[in-house]
Structures are given as C-alpha cells and as structure tokens.
Amino acid sequence: MIKSMTGFSRAEGNDKGIKTTVEVKSLNGRYLEISCKTPRNLNHKEIEIKELVKNTLSRGTVNVNINVEYNGGSNQISINEKMFEDCYKSLCNIKSNLKFRDTIKIEHILAFSSNFLQKEENDTTDAEWNLIRNVLKNAIKYLDKMRLSEGQRLHKDITTRMKKITIDLEKIEAIGIKRVPEERERLRQRVAQLFESDEIDEHRIQMELVLLADKLDISEECTRLRSHIKFFNDTLKLNEPVGRKITFLLQEMNREVNTIGSKINDAEASQFVVNMKDELECIREQAQNIE
C-alpha cells in the first residue's frame, strides 16, 4: 500500500515530573532528510533519534522537534554562584566606567543566565531518555498512520484515473484498427485517379501502402502502453516505497501516448490522446507526494 510523504503528528508523555512533547512533520523530498531540534543535553542523541525515524520512514523531508519540561522532582537547574557574582561585578565596573546612573537589578544579571545557570547533569539520565524515546516512537507511529491514510486516498484517485486511461486506450485501439484498411483504400483510389490513363506501377504502390500502414499502425505502442499500465497497477500494490518506480513508469507511458498521438491522424482519437495526457499529468503530480 502506498504512503504519502506529507504528514504531521504530536505525542506527549509524563513521568516523575518530566513532561516530553515531540512533534514530527514530513514533507515531499527526493531522499530522506531529517533535521532535529532538541534541548542541548540531547544533542548527543541526534544520531539515535534519526535512526528511529529511518526505521519507519524511507523518503521525505522530516523535521523532529523535541521539548522537555521539568515540573518538580529533583532540581534540574543549579546556579554557579561564583560566575553569578563575577557577572554582577563586571556590570558594576561597566556602570562605573561609563558613568551610568541606572541601578543594576537582578534581571540585568539574568540576561547573561546562560553563563551561570547549569543543568546538574551534563548528560540525559536513562529514565529521561527512555521517556523521550518512547514518546518519539509514538509520534513516528502516528505520523506513519497519517501518511498511510493519505496514501490510501492517493491510491484511490490514481487507480480511478488509470482506469480512464485504459478505457481511452481501448477506444484508440479500435479506431486504429479501423483506420489502416480505410487509409489503404483511400490511397489506392487517389493513385488510381492520378494515373487513369497511364500504366500504374503496382509494385511501387504496394511499397507505399506498406510504409503508410507502418506509419498508421499503433498496435505496438498500444501494447507497450497496456504493459506499462499493468506494471503500474501491480507496483501500487507492493508493500514497499514505490514513488520512484511509478514516476519512471509514468514517463514511459507519457512517451507512448505522445507517439500514438503523432501517428493517429484522427480527430476523435486525438481527443482521447489529450484526455490520456491530462490524466497522466494529474497522476504525475500525485506521484510527487508518494513515498
């Protein structure tokens, strides 16, 4: 079953005063590209986070956003008092040197909080990482379900359009079979009228008729197109990413339809060719979103 490359999911988890929120968003992409936005203490887990995504998704541009909040429990933040004091002294010196009149307040010092506010542990605890990993797995699972649901809608639309192409192909084949003998007889009559009083080279006429029949014969193109359609429909049923395969098949089908359009010199058949090209273009646009 095909999957869409577009989707969004959000999952949350709480454990021992730790609240984790994970959002995963995916868009179209030729390959699998993963970007992560995490707290600094999770930077060393980025490779593992990407591996968890790769286990489920194989194509698309994926953005993972992880947020961790600490509500109670053990203190997660500590203040380096020495650096806090140094920051205050530095601001006092600047005030004195530049002769500022404003009073230095604690909010001025907190503007430099990144220098003296520290997490008690530089690394994530096993319990914290287990929670984050489980929430991330749930978010990826929800995203995959959404992509599968969207893929089912795409599958229904694509198969409907492909049925229309098959119907038009059958009509074109019928017209093509009928046109060959008609064109052969028309050419014979025109040649006979030109040479009513002269001797006609029957051998030359036969050669011209063979060339004309070959030019008008679209059976080979129709057979290849029908084969591509069958392979396309079979590919949609595969339980694997098929986006690149069906994109290639659509290119081949479009080539055969163009050849048929150039060979079939009939107004009605030309209209069917236009309809087929229009449906193929719609399917091609849909295929850009298939994993």
mmCIF file of C-alpha atoms in Angstrom:
data_model
loop_
_atom_site.group_PDB
_atom_site.id
_atom_site.type_symbol
_atom_site.label_atom_id
_atom_site.label_comp_id
_atom_site.label_asym_id
_atom_site.label_seq_id
_atom_site.Cartn_x
_atom_site.Cartn_y
_atom_site.Cartn_z
ATOM 1 C CA MET A 1 0.000 0.000 0.000
ATOM 2 C CA ILE A 2 1.391 3.373 -0.975
ATOM 3 C CA LYS A 3 2.135 6.104 1.572
ATOM 4 C CA SER A 4 2.120 9.857 1.291
ATOM 5 C CA MET A 5 5.262 11.806 2.190
ATOM 6 C CA THR A 6 3.229 14.569 3.865
ATOM 7 C CA GLY A 7 2.103 14.352 7.473
ATOM 8 C CA PHE A 8 2.217 15.773 10.981
ATOM 9 C CA SER A 9 1.981 14.176 14.417
ATOM 10 C CA ARG A 10 2.330 15.182 18.040
ATOM 11 C CA ALA A 11 2.848 12.978 21.096
ATOM 12 C CA GLU A 12 3.293 13.732 24.790
ATOM 13 C CA GLY A 13 4.487 11.814 27.829
ATOM 14 C CA ASN A 14 4.895 12.482 31.573
ATOM 15 C CA ASP A 15 6.970 10.635 34.117
ATOM 16 C CA LYS A 16 8.383 11.687 37.517
ATOM 17 C CA GLY A 17 7.953 15.401 36.898
ATOM 18 C CA ILE A 18 9.304 15.269 33.356
ATOM 19 C CA LYS A 19 6.999 16.262 30.504
ATOM 20 C CA THR A 20 8.129 15.458 26.958
ATOM 21 C CA THR A 21 6.461 16.751 23.810
ATOM 22 C CA VAL A 22 7.512 15.535 20.360
ATOM 23 C CA GLU A 23 6.287 16.935 17.051
ATOM 24 C CA VAL A 24 7.206 15.291 13.761
ATOM 25 C CA LYS A 25 6.441 16.897 10.399
ATOM 26 C CA SER A 26 7.239 15.452 6.968
ATOM 27 C CA LEU A 27 7.107 16.993 3.510
ATOM 28 C CA ASN A 28 7.971 15.916 -0.031
ATOM 29 C CA GLY A 29 11.586 15.107 -0.782
ATOM 30 C CA ARG A 30 13.636 13.087 -3.242
ATOM 31 C CA TYR A 31 15.514 11.407 -0.410
ATOM 32 C CA LEU A 32 15.161 11.025 3.361
ATOM 33 C CA GLU A 33 16.397 14.215 5.019
ATOM 34 C CA ILE A 34 15.981 14.512 8.794
ATOM 35 C CA SER A 35 16.515 17.639 10.890
ATOM 36 C CA CYS A 36 16.241 17.685 14.694
ATOM 37 C CA LYS A 37 15.507 20.473 17.142
ATOM 38 C CA THR A 38 16.218 19.286 20.687
ATOM 39 C CA PRO A 39 17.379 20.591 24.059
ATOM 40 C CA ARG A 40 21.143 20.967 24.285
ATOM 41 C CA ASN A 41 21.510 17.994 26.631
ATOM 42 C CA LEU A 42 20.046 15.797 23.849
ATOM 43 C CA ASN A 43 22.469 16.880 21.127
ATOM 44 C CA HIS A 44 24.494 13.692 21.574
ATOM 45 C CA LYS A 45 21.340 11.639 20.909
ATOM 46 C CA GLU A 46 20.722 13.112 17.457
ATOM 47 C CA ILE A 47 22.112 10.089 15.591
ATOM 48 C CA GLU A 48 19.915 7.725 17.620
ATOM 49 C CA ILE A 49 16.880 9.968 17.024
ATOM 50 C CA LYS A 50 17.486 9.889 13.269
ATOM 51 C CA GLU A 51 17.864 6.113 13.335
ATOM 52 C CA LEU A 52 14.454 5.790 14.997
ATOM 53 C CA VAL A 53 12.973 7.852 12.149
ATOM 54 C CA LYS A 54 14.784 5.813 9.491
ATOM 55 C CA ASN A 55 13.347 2.590 10.901
ATOM 56 C CA THR A 56 9.879 3.711 9.753
ATOM 57 C CA LEU A 57 10.299 6.351 7.045
ATOM 58 C CA SER A 58 12.351 5.950 3.885
ATOM 59 C CA ARG A 59 11.737 9.164 1.948
ATOM 60 C CA GLY A 60 10.774 12.777 2.582
ATOM 61 C CA THR A 61 11.953 15.881 4.419
ATOM 62 C CA VAL A 62 11.346 15.214 8.116
ATOM 63 C CA ASN A 63 11.539 17.725 10.971
ATOM 64 C CA VAL A 64 11.660 16.430 14.561
ATOM 65 C CA ASN A 65 11.025 18.886 17.401
ATOM 66 C CA ILE A 66 11.558 17.629 20.979
ATOM 67 C CA ASN A 67 10.694 19.728 24.025
ATOM 68 C CA VAL A 68 11.350 18.683 27.636
ATOM 69 C CA GLU A 69 9.888 20.411 30.698
ATOM 70 C CA TYR A 70 10.730 19.671 34.328
ATOM 71 C CA ASN A 71 7.839 20.025 36.784
ATOM 72 C CA GLY A 72 9.047 19.245 40.299
ATOM 73 C CA GLY A 73 11.216 16.296 41.227
ATOM 74 C CA SER A 74 14.922 16.785 41.740
ATOM 75 C CA ASN A 75 16.392 20.162 40.854
ATOM 76 C CA GLN A 76 17.360 20.151 37.255
ATOM 77 C CA ILE A 77 18.952 23.605 37.308
ATOM 78 C CA SER A 78 21.791 24.883 39.519
ATOM 79 C CA ILE A 79 23.389 28.312 39.749
ATOM 80 C CA ASN A 80 27.112 28.818 39.614
ATOM 81 C CA GLU A 81 27.288 31.459 42.351
ATOM 82 C CA LYS A 82 30.879 32.402 41.579
ATOM 83 C CA MET A 83 30.008 33.172 37.946
ATOM 84 C CA PHE A 84 26.842 34.991 39.087
ATOM 85 C CA GLU A 85 28.983 37.203 41.352
ATOM 86 C CA ASP A 86 31.546 37.773 38.594
ATOM 87 C CA CYS A 87 28.777 38.836 36.234
ATOM 88 C CA TYR A 88 27.482 41.349 38.806
ATOM 89 C CA LYS A 89 30.958 42.785 39.380
ATOM 90 C CA SER A 90 31.528 43.120 35.636
ATOM 91 C CA LEU A 91 28.284 45.052 35.235
ATOM 92 C CA CYS A 92 29.249 47.302 38.177
ATOM 93 C CA ASN A 93 32.583 48.050 36.549
ATOM 94 C CA ILE A 94 30.908 48.881 33.265
ATOM 95 C CA LYS A 95 28.443 51.137 35.086
ATOM 96 C CA SER A 96 31.289 52.932 36.849
ATOM 97 C CA ASN A 97 33.466 53.334 33.764
ATOM 98 C CA LEU A 98 30.628 54.571 31.588
ATOM 99 C CA LYS A 99 29.072 56.579 34.441
ATOM 100 C CA PHE A 100 25.617 55.043 34.113
ATOM 101 C CA ARG A 101 23.090 56.196 36.712
ATOM 102 C CA ASP A 102 20.773 53.201 36.495
ATOM 103 C CA THR A 103 20.773 50.685 39.317
ATOM 104 C CA ILE A 104 21.901 47.202 38.427
ATOM 105 C CA LYS A 105 18.993 44.838 39.003
ATOM 106 C CA ILE A 106 18.790 41.086 39.058
ATOM 107 C CA GLU A 107 17.031 40.987 35.668
ATOM 108 C CA HIS A 108 20.123 42.645 34.174
ATOM 109 C CA ILE A 109 22.248 39.827 35.512
ATOM 110 C CA LEU A 110 19.778 37.176 34.336
ATOM 111 C CA ALA A 111 20.275 38.428 30.795
ATOM 112 C CA PHE A 112 23.550 36.512 31.000
ATOM 113 C CA SER A 113 21.969 33.453 32.642
ATOM 114 C CA SER A 114 23.411 31.076 30.055
ATOM 115 C CA ASN A 115 26.791 31.638 31.708
ATOM 116 C CA PHE A 116 25.853 30.617 35.249
ATOM 117 C CA LEU A 117 22.649 28.557 35.013
ATOM 118 C CA GLN A 118 23.659 24.950 34.570
ATOM 119 C CA LYS A 119 21.884 21.643 34.421
ATOM 120 C CA GLU A 120 23.010 19.472 37.282
ATOM 121 C CA GLU A 121 23.880 16.670 34.879
ATOM 122 C CA ASN A 122 25.547 17.240 31.541
ATOM 123 C CA ASP A 123 24.010 14.085 30.154
ATOM 124 C CA THR A 124 20.433 12.848 29.996
ATOM 125 C CA THR A 125 19.513 10.224 32.566
ATOM 126 C CA ASP A 126 18.462 6.785 31.373
ATOM 127 C CA ALA A 127 14.930 7.301 32.716
ATOM 128 C CA GLU A 128 14.621 10.643 30.943
ATOM 129 C CA TRP A 129 15.903 9.267 27.639
ATOM 130 C CA ASN A 130 13.601 6.223 27.849
ATOM 131 C CA LEU A 131 10.627 8.568 28.210
ATOM 132 C CA ILE A 132 11.766 10.744 25.304
ATOM 133 C CA ARG A 133 12.430 7.724 23.096
ATOM 134 C CA ASN A 134 9.008 6.203 23.793
ATOM 135 C CA VAL A 135 7.239 9.483 23.065
ATOM 136 C CA LEU A 136 9.265 9.857 19.866
ATOM 137 C CA LYS A 137 8.334 6.331 18.780
ATOM 138 C CA ASN A 138 4.648 7.137 19.332
ATOM 139 C CA ALA A 139 4.945 10.352 17.327
ATOM 140 C CA ILE A 140 6.594 8.487 14.442
ATOM 141 C CA LYS A 141 3.915 5.782 14.608
ATOM 142 C CA TYR A 142 1.118 8.380 14.450
ATOM 143 C CA LEU A 143 2.878 10.112 11.547
ATOM 144 C CA ASP A 144 3.168 6.824 9.677
ATOM 145 C CA LYS A 145 -0.555 6.163 10.153
ATOM 146 C CA MET A 146 -1.372 9.596 8.781
ATOM 147 C CA ARG A 147 0.896 9.069 5.771
ATOM 148 C CA LEU A 148 -0.720 5.678 5.146
ATOM 149 C CA SER A 149 -4.216 7.173 5.363
ATOM 150 C CA GLU A 150 -3.299 9.897 2.889
ATOM 151 C CA GLY A 151 -1.653 7.259 0.681
ATOM 152 C CA GLN A 152 -4.931 5.322 0.537
ATOM 153 C CA ARG A 153 -6.706 8.408 -0.758
ATOM 154 C CA LEU A 154 -3.984 8.925 -3.343
ATOM 155 C CA HIS A 155 -4.233 5.266 -4.356
ATOM 156 C CA LYS A 156 -7.980 5.563 -4.931
ATOM 157 C CA ASP A 157 -7.623 8.697 -7.042
ATOM 158 C CA ILE A 158 -4.721 7.320 -9.093
ATOM 159 C CA THR A 159 -6.407 3.976 -9.856
ATOM 160 C CA THR A 160 -9.579 5.807 -10.935
ATOM 161 C CA ARG A 161 -7.599 7.944 -13.352
ATOM 162 C CA MET A 162 -5.670 4.939 -14.649
ATOM 163 C CA LYS A 163 -8.974 3.187 -15.436
ATOM 164 C CA LYS A 164 -9.986 6.200 -17.534
ATOM 165 C CA ILE A 165 -6.706 5.954 -19.426
ATOM 166 C CA THR A 166 -7.309 2.242 -20.072
ATOM 167 C CA ILE A 167 -10.798 2.951 -21.424
ATOM 168 C CA ASP A 168 -9.472 5.666 -23.749
ATOM 169 C CA LEU A 169 -6.707 3.319 -24.893
ATOM 170 C CA GLU A 170 -9.276 0.692 -25.890
ATOM 171 C CA LYS A 171 -11.170 3.292 -27.922
ATOM 172 C CA ILE A 172 -7.990 4.423 -29.659
ATOM 173 C CA GLU A 173 -7.049 0.837 -30.488
ATOM 174 C CA ALA A 174 -10.452 0.292 -32.100
ATOM 175 C CA ILE A 175 -10.045 3.458 -34.169
ATOM 176 C CA GLY A 176 -6.508 2.489 -35.170
ATOM 177 C CA ILE A 177 -7.572 -0.975 -36.379
ATOM 178 C CA LYS A 178 -10.358 0.522 -38.462
ATOM 179 C CA ARG A 179 -8.213 3.287 -39.976
ATOM 180 C CA VAL A 180 -5.482 1.152 -41.561
ATOM 181 C CA PRO A 181 -7.628 -0.502 -44.267
ATOM 182 C CA GLU A 182 -9.557 2.744 -44.770
ATOM 183 C CA GLU A 183 -6.380 4.708 -45.400
ATOM 184 C CA ARG A 184 -5.025 1.940 -47.640
ATOM 185 C CA GLU A 185 -8.138 2.038 -49.828
ATOM 186 C CA ARG A 186 -8.169 5.832 -49.861
ATOM 187 C CA LEU A 187 -4.580 5.935 -51.064
ATOM 188 C CA ARG A 188 -5.276 3.344 -53.763
ATOM 189 C CA GLN A 189 -8.206 5.383 -55.065
ATOM 190 C CA ARG A 190 -6.209 8.586 -55.143
ATOM 191 C CA VAL A 191 -3.348 6.949 -57.011
ATOM 192 C CA ALA A 192 -5.779 5.378 -59.487
ATOM 193 C CA GLN A 193 -7.354 8.756 -60.189
ATOM 194 C CA LEU A 194 -3.959 10.322 -60.879
ATOM 195 C CA PHE A 195 -2.981 7.623 -63.352
ATOM 196 C CA GLU A 196 -6.287 6.785 -65.035
ATOM 197 C CA SER A 197 -4.799 6.951 -68.489
ATOM 198 C CA ASP A 198 -1.332 5.728 -67.624
ATOM 199 C CA GLU A 199 0.121 2.453 -66.588
ATOM 200 C CA ILE A 200 0.418 2.124 -62.780
ATOM 201 C CA ASP A 201 3.481 0.599 -61.129
ATOM 202 C CA GLU A 202 1.685 -1.856 -58.846
ATOM 203 C CA HIS A 203 4.909 -2.793 -57.057
ATOM 204 C CA ARG A 204 5.593 0.843 -56.142
ATOM 205 C CA ILE A 205 2.066 1.264 -54.890
ATOM 206 C CA GLN A 206 2.453 -1.808 -52.698
ATOM 207 C CA MET A 207 5.634 -0.362 -51.179
ATOM 208 C CA GLU A 208 3.894 2.946 -50.464
ATOM 209 C CA LEU A 209 0.997 1.092 -48.878
ATOM 210 C CA VAL A 210 3.349 -0.863 -46.616
ATOM 211 C CA LEU A 211 5.044 2.370 -45.494
ATOM 212 C CA LEU A 212 1.690 4.014 -44.899
ATOM 213 C CA ALA A 213 0.392 1.042 -42.937
ATOM 214 C CA ASP A 214 3.519 1.049 -40.766
ATOM 215 C CA LYS A 215 3.085 4.748 -40.093
ATOM 216 C CA LEU A 216 -0.574 4.355 -39.174
ATOM 217 C CA ASP A 217 -0.155 1.160 -37.140
ATOM 218 C CA ILE A 218 -0.220 1.953 -33.409
ATOM 219 C CA SER A 219 -0.592 -1.609 -32.169
ATOM 220 C CA GLU A 220 2.990 -1.779 -30.894
ATOM 221 C CA GLU A 221 2.647 1.453 -28.902
ATOM 222 C CA CYS A 222 -0.721 0.352 -27.519
ATOM 223 C CA THR A 223 0.726 -2.989 -26.432
ATOM 224 C CA ARG A 224 3.624 -1.322 -24.626
ATOM 225 C CA LEU A 225 1.297 1.197 -23.001
ATOM 226 C CA ARG A 226 -1.003 -1.564 -21.817
ATOM 227 C CA SER A 227 2.008 -3.410 -20.377
ATOM 228 C CA HIS A 228 3.149 -0.257 -18.541
ATOM 229 C CA ILE A 229 -0.338 0.216 -17.093
ATOM 230 C CA LYS A 230 -0.394 -3.357 -15.775
ATOM 231 C CA PHE A 231 3.047 -2.989 -14.238
ATOM 232 C CA PHE A 232 1.998 0.352 -12.741
ATOM 233 C CA ASN A 233 -1.104 -1.141 -11.097
ATOM 234 C CA ASP A 234 0.898 -4.086 -9.776
ATOM 235 C CA THR A 235 3.528 -1.728 -8.366
ATOM 236 C CA LEU A 236 0.913 0.217 -6.403
ATOM 237 C CA LYS A 237 0.085 -2.987 -4.519
ATOM 238 C CA LEU A 238 3.654 -3.597 -3.326
ATOM 239 C CA ASN A 239 4.316 -3.310 0.385
ATOM 240 C CA GLU A 240 7.339 -1.058 -0.097
ATOM 241 C CA PRO A 241 8.140 2.524 -1.179
ATOM 242 C CA VAL A 242 7.138 2.820 -4.849
ATOM 243 C CA GLY A 243 7.320 6.558 -5.553
ATOM 244 C CA ARG A 244 10.404 6.429 -7.775
ATOM 245 C CA LYS A 245 9.177 3.351 -9.686
ATOM 246 C CA ILE A 246 5.806 4.797 -10.610
ATOM 247 C CA THR A 247 7.394 8.129 -11.562
ATOM 248 C CA PHE A 248 9.575 6.297 -14.088
ATOM 249 C CA LEU A 249 6.593 4.296 -15.409
ATOM 250 C CA LEU A 250 4.598 7.493 -15.872
ATOM 251 C CA GLN A 251 7.415 8.895 -18.017
ATOM 252 C CA GLU A 252 7.352 5.775 -20.187
ATOM 253 C CA MET A 253 3.563 5.891 -20.522
ATOM 254 C CA ASN A 254 3.655 9.539 -21.498
ATOM 255 C CA ARG A 255 6.221 8.725 -24.204
ATOM 256 C CA GLU A 256 3.976 6.032 -25.695
ATOM 257 C CA VAL A 257 0.930 8.317 -25.620
ATOM 258 C CA ASN A 258 2.872 11.044 -27.445
ATOM 259 C CA THR A 259 3.905 8.550 -30.138
ATOM 260 C CA ILE A 260 0.307 7.388 -30.557
ATOM 261 C CA GLY A 261 -0.822 10.998 -30.865
ATOM 262 C CA SER A 262 1.719 11.692 -33.604
ATOM 263 C CA LYS A 263 0.745 8.587 -35.623
ATOM 264 C CA ILE A 264 -3.038 8.518 -35.309
ATOM 265 C CA ASN A 265 -4.419 11.082 -37.736
ATOM 266 C CA ASP A 266 -7.961 11.157 -36.466
ATOM 267 C CA ALA A 267 -9.879 13.929 -34.677
ATOM 268 C CA GLU A 268 -11.754 11.603 -32.324
ATOM 269 C CA ALA A 269 -8.641 9.630 -31.416
ATOM 270 C CA SER A 270 -6.714 12.866 -30.865
ATOM 271 C CA GLN A 271 -9.267 13.876 -28.264
ATOM 272 C CA PHE A 272 -8.732 10.603 -26.434
ATOM 273 C CA VAL A 273 -4.980 11.206 -26.559
ATOM 274 C CA VAL A 274 -5.462 14.647 -24.993
ATOM 275 C CA ASN A 275 -7.583 13.095 -22.233
ATOM 276 C CA MET A 276 -4.933 10.450 -21.542
ATOM 277 C CA LYS A 277 -2.159 13.051 -21.327
ATOM 278 C CA ASP A 278 -4.263 15.132 -18.964
ATOM 279 C CA GLU A 279 -4.881 12.154 -16.665
ATOM 280 C CA LEU A 280 -1.201 11.185 -16.752
ATOM 281 C CA GLU A 281 -0.217 14.708 -15.727
ATOM 282 C CA CYS A 282 -2.644 14.609 -12.791
ATOM 283 C CA ILE A 283 -1.218 11.248 -11.707
ATOM 284 C CA ARG A 284 2.323 12.584 -12.069
ATOM 285 C CA GLU A 285 1.509 15.451 -9.717
ATOM 286 C CA GLN A 286 0.050 12.993 -7.220
ATOM 287 C CA ALA A 287 3.096 10.757 -7.512
ATOM 288 C CA GLN A 288 5.348 13.612 -6.349
ATOM 289 C CA ASN A 289 3.844 13.097 -2.899
ATOM 290 C CA ILE A 290 4.231 9.311 -2.754
ATOM 291 C CA GLU A 291 6.998 7.747 -0.651
#
